[in-house]
């Protein structure tokens, strides 16, 4: 898929990041991961991001990474595009990006480089080296140690035609507005804050109508209902689902750091698609929290 084709796909619809399946020893389980993707794909997401943040990219070994992406590509071929997470130090990110392209993914989400601080010049160099290492589309993720400015993104866009998307995981409205006003339709813009539904209406008003839903992993019908309510400016449905589901959900998620992933895996288990435990340094929900989530999900009816 050419980068501009991917950009057109990312300009519309709901996106999601499937969790990665592990057995009780923490090893990747390709069979249940494939079944998960087969279950989710028909619900109507525009694209799925394999081995992203919700997919615990940060815990995967290089060998596992290839297995995860290959399973996703093979399972979803001809049904829904697969973008792969890629990140870490520049040479490592390049290696992951090239592996994903070789396997057949349609693009990558370039995750932060992690520990070290970096100047804007350094961030530009990092993103550019990854972009130039591949031919397919790249979406850059502003989050954590990667905080690109409008000036930096303009330079990157001029030099790298395959940089086709920008995902915001910071929530700085002033920064987001400056980027959107500067870059216009040069990028696809994705809302990427945890539990993005809470911010979806505000981001749509900014010019960012597309977002990624972690809840799609275990409540796909509800996630799509909420997306359609955003797309159609149906405030009544938005408010009802926020009150009935998303705010109680946040109350559980916010109990511990890292629960943005853990609660999704718990939800998948309740939904009948157990993805196994999270890997360290994350921790699973307590039995009490698991029961709270189960009651919340049951109240929303079958998916």
C-alpha positions as a Python dict, from the first residue, in 0.01 Angstrom:
ca = {
    (1, 'X'): (0, 0, 0),
    (2, 'X'): (134, 341, -98),
    (3, 'X'): (167, 600, 181),
    (4, 'X'): (-102, 828, 37),
    (5, 'X'): (-345, 536, 15),
    (6, 'X'): (-286, 466, 382),
    (7, 'X'): (-333, 832, 467),
    (8, 'X'): (-676, 832, 303),
    (9, 'X'): (-776, 532, 513),
    (10, 'X'): (-656, 695, 834),
    (11, 'X'): (-853, 1012, 763),
    (12, 'X'): (-1180, 839, 850),
    (13, 'X'): (-1322, 588, 1092),
    (14, 'X'): (-1224, 432, 1422),
    (15, 'X'): (-878, 287, 1485),
    (16, 'X'): (-780, 28, 1744),
    (17, 'X'): (-479, -136, 1904),
    (18, 'X'): (-532, -505, 1980),
    (19, 'X'): (-376, -646, 2295),
    (20, 'X'): (-105, -909, 2248),
    (21, 'X'): (-184, -1259, 2371),
    (22, 'X'): (48, -1429, 2621),
    (23, 'X'): (17, -1763, 2797),
    (24, 'X'): (50, -1796, 3174),
    (25, 'X'): (429, -1806, 3142),
    (26, 'X'): (424, -1485, 2942),
    (27, 'X'): (502, -1635, 2600),
    (28, 'X'): (332, -1508, 2284),
    (29, 'X'): (28, -1709, 2174),
    (30, 'X'): (-26, -1675, 1801),
    (31, 'X'): (-339, -1893, 1788),
    (32, 'X'): (-549, -1690, 2031),
    (33, 'X'): (-408, -1363, 1893),
    (34, 'X'): (-531, -1462, 1546),
    (35, 'X'): (-875, -1549, 1686),
    (36, 'X'): (-887, -1208, 1855),
    (37, 'X'): (-817, -1030, 1527),
    (38, 'X'): (-1073, -1244, 1343),
    (39, 'X'): (-1331, -1142, 1604),
    (40, 'X'): (-1251, -770, 1594),
    (41, 'X'): (-1189, -713, 1222),
    (42, 'X'): (-1554, -729, 1102),
    (43, 'X'): (-1677, -467, 1351),
    (44, 'X'): (-1563, -186, 1122),
    (45, 'X'): (-1235, -37, 1246),
    (46, 'X'): (-1053, 142, 963),
    (47, 'X'): (-715, 0, 1067),
    (48, 'X'): (-562, -208, 1345),
    (49, 'X'): (-226, -132, 1503),
    (50, 'X'): (-37, -448, 1600),
    (51, 'X'): (224, -437, 1876),
    (52, 'X'): (136, -84, 1976),
    (53, 'X'): (129, 55, 2328),
    (54, 'X'): (-184, -141, 2422),
    (55, 'X'): (-19, -439, 2254),
    (56, 'X'): (275, -411, 2498),
    (57, 'X'): (535, -331, 2233),
    (58, 'X'): (768, -220, 2512),
    (59, 'X'): (785, -577, 2648),
    (60, 'X'): (837, -770, 2323),
    (61, 'X'): (1168, -921, 2217),
    (62, 'X'): (1281, -870, 1855),
    (63, 'X'): (1194, -1229, 1767),
    (64, 'X'): (848, -1201, 1920),
    (65, 'X'): (786, -874, 1740),
    (66, 'X'): (815, -1039, 1399),
    (67, 'X'): (580, -1320, 1506),
    (68, 'X'): (318, -1074, 1630),
    (69, 'X'): (324, -862, 1314),
    (70, 'X'): (324, -1164, 1083),
    (71, 'X'): (26, -1315, 1265),
    (72, 'X'): (-166, -987, 1235),
    (73, 'X'): (-80, -939, 867),
    (74, 'X'): (-165, -1297, 773),
    (75, 'X'): (-492, -1295, 967),
    (76, 'X'): (-619, -957, 843),
    (77, 'X'): (-494, -962, 484),
    (78, 'X'): (-764, -823, 256),
    (79, 'X'): (-990, -738, 552),
    (80, 'X'): (-835, -448, 742),
    (81, 'X'): (-494, -274, 713),
    (82, 'X'): (-232, -350, 976),
    (83, 'X'): (9, -88, 1103),
    (84, 'X'): (290, -202, 1329),
    (85, 'X'): (427, -29, 1633),
    (86, 'X'): (799, 55, 1607),
    (87, 'X'): (1006, 250, 1854),
    (88, 'X'): (1297, 272, 2093),
    (89, 'X'): (1646, 392, 1998),
    (90, 'X'): (1680, 503, 1637),
    (91, 'X'): (1862, 198, 1500),
    (92, 'X'): (1627, -34, 1686),
    (93, 'X'): (1325, 154, 1554),
    (94, 'X'): (1467, 126, 1202),
    (95, 'X'): (1512, -249, 1245),
    (96, 'X'): (1152, -290, 1362),
    (97, 'X'): (1019, -69, 1082),
    (98, 'X'): (1208, -262, 815),
    (99, 'X'): (1093, -593, 962),
    (100, 'X'): (730, -478, 957),
    (101, 'X'): (762, -364, 595),
    (102, 'X'): (923, -693, 494),
    (103, 'X'): (645, -892, 661),
    (104, 'X'): (375, -696, 478),
    (105, 'X'): (236, -438, 722),
    (106, 'X'): (89, -130, 554),
    (107, 'X'): (277, 118, 774),
    (108, 'X'): (410, 191, 1121),
    (109, 'X'): (325, 398, 1423),
    (110, 'X'): (659, 542, 1534),
    (111, 'X'): (655, 523, 1912),
    (112, 'X'): (882, 739, 2135),
    (113, 'X'): (1253, 675, 2161),
    (114, 'X'): (1203, 636, 2538),
    (115, 'X'): (1458, 725, 2808),
    (116, 'X'): (1684, 1006, 2695),
    (117, 'X'): (1579, 1366, 2649),
    (118, 'X'): (1639, 1513, 2304),
    (119, 'X'): (1637, 1851, 2133),
    (120, 'X'): (1403, 1924, 1843),
    (121, 'X'): (1698, 1876, 1607),
    (122, 'X'): (1758, 1535, 1761),
    (123, 'X'): (1394, 1434, 1734),
    (124, 'X'): (1388, 1545, 1370),
    (125, 'X'): (1695, 1335, 1298),
    (126, 'X'): (1542, 1034, 1474),
    (127, 'X'): (1211, 1048, 1285),
    (128, 'X'): (1378, 1124, 954),
    (129, 'X'): (1620, 831, 976),
    (130, 'X'): (1329, 595, 1038),
    (131, 'X'): (1123, 744, 754),
    (132, 'X'): (1410, 715, 507),
    (133, 'X'): (1473, 351, 602),
    (134, 'X'): (1135, 236, 462),
    (135, 'X'): (901, 310, 172),
    (136, 'X'): (563, 262, 342),
    (137, 'X'): (369, 514, 550),
    (138, 'X'): (486, 641, 888),
    (139, 'X'): (267, 793, 1161),
    (140, 'X'): (463, 968, 1435),
    (141, 'X'): (338, 956, 1794),
    (142, 'X'): (382, 1267, 2009),
    (143, 'X'): (404, 1122, 2357),
    (144, 'X'): (646, 1104, 2647),
    (145, 'X'): (998, 1201, 2542),
    (146, 'X'): (887, 1273, 2183),
    (147, 'X'): (725, 1617, 2175),
    (148, 'X'): (759, 1753, 1824),
    (149, 'X'): (662, 2113, 1750),
    (150, 'X'): (486, 2251, 1443),
    (151, 'X'): (820, 2382, 1312),
    (152, 'X'): (980, 2039, 1345),
    (153, 'X'): (689, 1860, 1181),
    (154, 'X'): (693, 2104, 890),
    (155, 'X'): (1061, 2027, 829),
    (156, 'X'): (998, 1654, 851),
    (157, 'X'): (702, 1674, 613),
    (158, 'X'): (906, 1862, 355),
    (159, 'X'): (1184, 1603, 361),
    (160, 'X'): (985, 1280, 407),
    (161, 'X'): (682, 1226, 183),
    (162, 'X'): (607, 894, 354),
    (163, 'X'): (547, 1069, 688),
    (164, 'X'): (171, 1076, 649),
    (165, 'X'): (28, 1092, 1000),
    (166, 'X'): (52, 1256, 1341),
    (167, 'X'): (-88, 1102, 1657),
    (168, 'X'): (-123, 1310, 1972),
    (169, 'X'): (-80, 1141, 2309),
    (170, 'X'): (10, 1455, 2505),
    (171, 'X'): (-314, 1652, 2522),
    (172, 'X'): (-161, 1998, 2489),
    (173, 'X'): (-442, 2182, 2308),
    (174, 'X'): (-225, 2482, 2220),
    (175, 'X'): (39, 2256, 2063),
    (176, 'X'): (-220, 2046, 1880),
    (177, 'X'): (-391, 2353, 1738),
    (178, 'X'): (-59, 2504, 1622),
    (179, 'X'): (29, 2178, 1443),
    (180, 'X'): (-310, 2139, 1278),
    (181, 'X'): (-323, 2501, 1160),
    (182, 'X'): (32, 2483, 1026),
    (183, 'X'): (15, 2146, 854),
    (184, 'X'): (-347, 2132, 737),
    (185, 'X'): (-426, 1825, 528),
    (186, 'X'): (-61, 1728, 486),
    (187, 'X'): (-114, 1475, 769),
    (188, 'X'): (-378, 1243, 900),
    (189, 'X'): (-441, 1342, 1262),
    (190, 'X'): (-517, 1082, 1526),
    (191, 'X'): (-631, 1136, 1883),
    (192, 'X'): (-422, 907, 2099),
    (193, 'X'): (-474, 990, 2465),
    (194, 'X'): (-559, 691, 2686),
    (195, 'X'): (-933, 617, 2672),
    (196, 'X'): (-958, 861, 2383),
    (197, 'X'): (-1338, 860, 2387),
    (198, 'X'): (-1331, 1106, 2676),
    (199, 'X'): (-1152, 1362, 2457),
    (200, 'X'): (-1307, 1270, 2123),
    (201, 'X'): (-1563, 1551, 2096),
    (202, 'X'): (-1308, 1817, 2193),
    (203, 'X'): (-1054, 1683, 1945),
    (204, 'X'): (-1312, 1671, 1668),
    (205, 'X'): (-1379, 2040, 1731),
    (206, 'X'): (-1004, 2099, 1687),
    (207, 'X'): (-1007, 1928, 1348),
    (208, 'X'): (-904, 1580, 1467),
    (209, 'X'): (-1209, 1355, 1411),
    (210, 'X'): (-1021, 1022, 1415),
    (211, 'X'): (-905, 850, 1732),
    (212, 'X'): (-788, 512, 1855),
    (213, 'X'): (-1006, 308, 2090),
    (214, 'X'): (-862, 63, 2340),
    (215, 'X'): (-1216, -23, 2453),
    (216, 'X'): (-1273, -167, 2103),
    (217, 'X'): (-1065, -464, 2225),
    (218, 'X'): (-1346, -593, 2445),
    (219, 'X'): (-1655, -377, 2380),
    (220, 'X'): (-1639, -337, 2001),
    (221, 'X'): (-2009, -260, 1953),
    (222, 'X'): (-2007, 5, 2225),
    (223, 'X'): (-1687, 154, 2085),
    (224, 'X'): (-1838, 178, 1737),
    (225, 'X'): (-2165, 319, 1876),
    (226, 'X'): (-1968, 591, 2051),
    (227, 'X'): (-1763, 666, 1739),
    (228, 'X'): (-2080, 706, 1531),
    (229, 'X'): (-2221, 936, 1800),
    (230, 'X'): (-1909, 1151, 1769),
    (231, 'X'): (-1921, 1147, 1389),
    (232, 'X'): (-2291, 1246, 1389),
    (233, 'X'): (-2267, 1501, 1672),
    (234, 'X'): (-2512, 1291, 1872),
    (235, 'X'): (-2454, 1449, 2211),
    (236, 'X'): (-2728, 1253, 2385),
    (237, 'X'): (-2564, 918, 2303),
    (238, 'X'): (-2217, 1052, 2382),
    (239, 'X'): (-2326, 1176, 2724),
    (240, 'X'): (-2518, 858, 2804),
    (241, 'X'): (-2223, 632, 2724),
    (242, 'X'): (-1978, 859, 2908),
    (243, 'X'): (-2197, 854, 3219),
    (244, 'X'): (-2293, 486, 3203),
    (245, 'X'): (-1961, 337, 3095),
    (246, 'X'): (-1659, 557, 3037),
    (247, 'X'): (-1648, 753, 3364),
    (248, 'X'): (-1693, 439, 3580),
    (249, 'X'): (-1434, 270, 3358),
    (250, 'X'): (-1187, 554, 3423),
    (251, 'X'): (-1244, 521, 3796),
    (252, 'X'): (-1109, 165, 3776),
    (253, 'X'): (-834, 245, 3525),
    (254, 'X'): (-697, 530, 3734),
    (255, 'X'): (-642, 318, 4044),
    (256, 'X'): (-286, 227, 3942),
    (257, 'X'): (-26, 344, 3693),
    (258, 'X'): (-17, 117, 3388),
    (259, 'X'): (-378, 8, 3419),
    (260, 'X'): (-457, 161, 3078),
    (261, 'X'): (-326, -169, 2936),
    (262, 'X'): (-415, -399, 3225),
    (263, 'X'): (-784, -307, 3226),
    (264, 'X'): (-808, -379, 2853),
    (265, 'X'): (-667, -727, 2902),
    (266, 'X'): (-911, -782, 3187),
    (267, 'X'): (-1196, -670, 2964),
    (268, 'X'): (-1086, -907, 2688),
    (269, 'X'): (-1094, -1196, 2936),
    (270, 'X'): (-1444, -1104, 3051),
    (271, 'X'): (-1556, -1083, 2688),
    (272, 'X'): (-1442, -1443, 2632),
    (273, 'X'): (-1118, -1365, 2449),
    (274, 'X'): (-860, -1411, 2723),
    (275, 'X'): (-526, -1256, 2622),
    (276, 'X'): (-342, -1380, 2930),
    (277, 'X'): (-158, -1169, 3184),
    (278, 'X'): (28, -844, 3128),
    (279, 'X'): (406, -857, 3142),
    (280, 'X'): (623, -679, 3396),
    (281, 'X'): (651, -394, 3475),
    (282, 'X'): (271, -384, 3440),
    (283, 'X'): (40, -555, 3689),
    (284, 'X'): (-301, -715, 3641),
    (285, 'X'): (-621, -590, 3800),
    (286, 'X'): (-701, -720, 4147),
    (287, 'X'): (-995, -964, 4183),
    (288, 'X'): (-1207, -682, 4327),
    (289, 'X'): (-1129, -453, 4032),
    (290, 'X'): (-1190, -736, 3786),
    (291, 'X'): (-1536, -789, 3934),
    (292, 'X'): (-1611, -416, 3912),
    (293, 'X'): (-1521, -415, 3545),
    (294, 'X'): (-1724, -729, 3480),
    (295, 'X'): (-2036, -573, 3631),
    (296, 'X'): (-1982, -257, 3426),
    (297, 'X'): (-1949, -453, 3103),
    (298, 'X'): (-2250, -676, 3172),
    (299, 'X'): (-2465, -367, 3222),
    (300, 'X'): (-2397, -266, 2860),
    (301, 'X'): (-2543, -583, 2716),
    (302, 'X'): (-2400, -827, 2460),
    (303, 'X'): (-2148, -715, 2202),
}
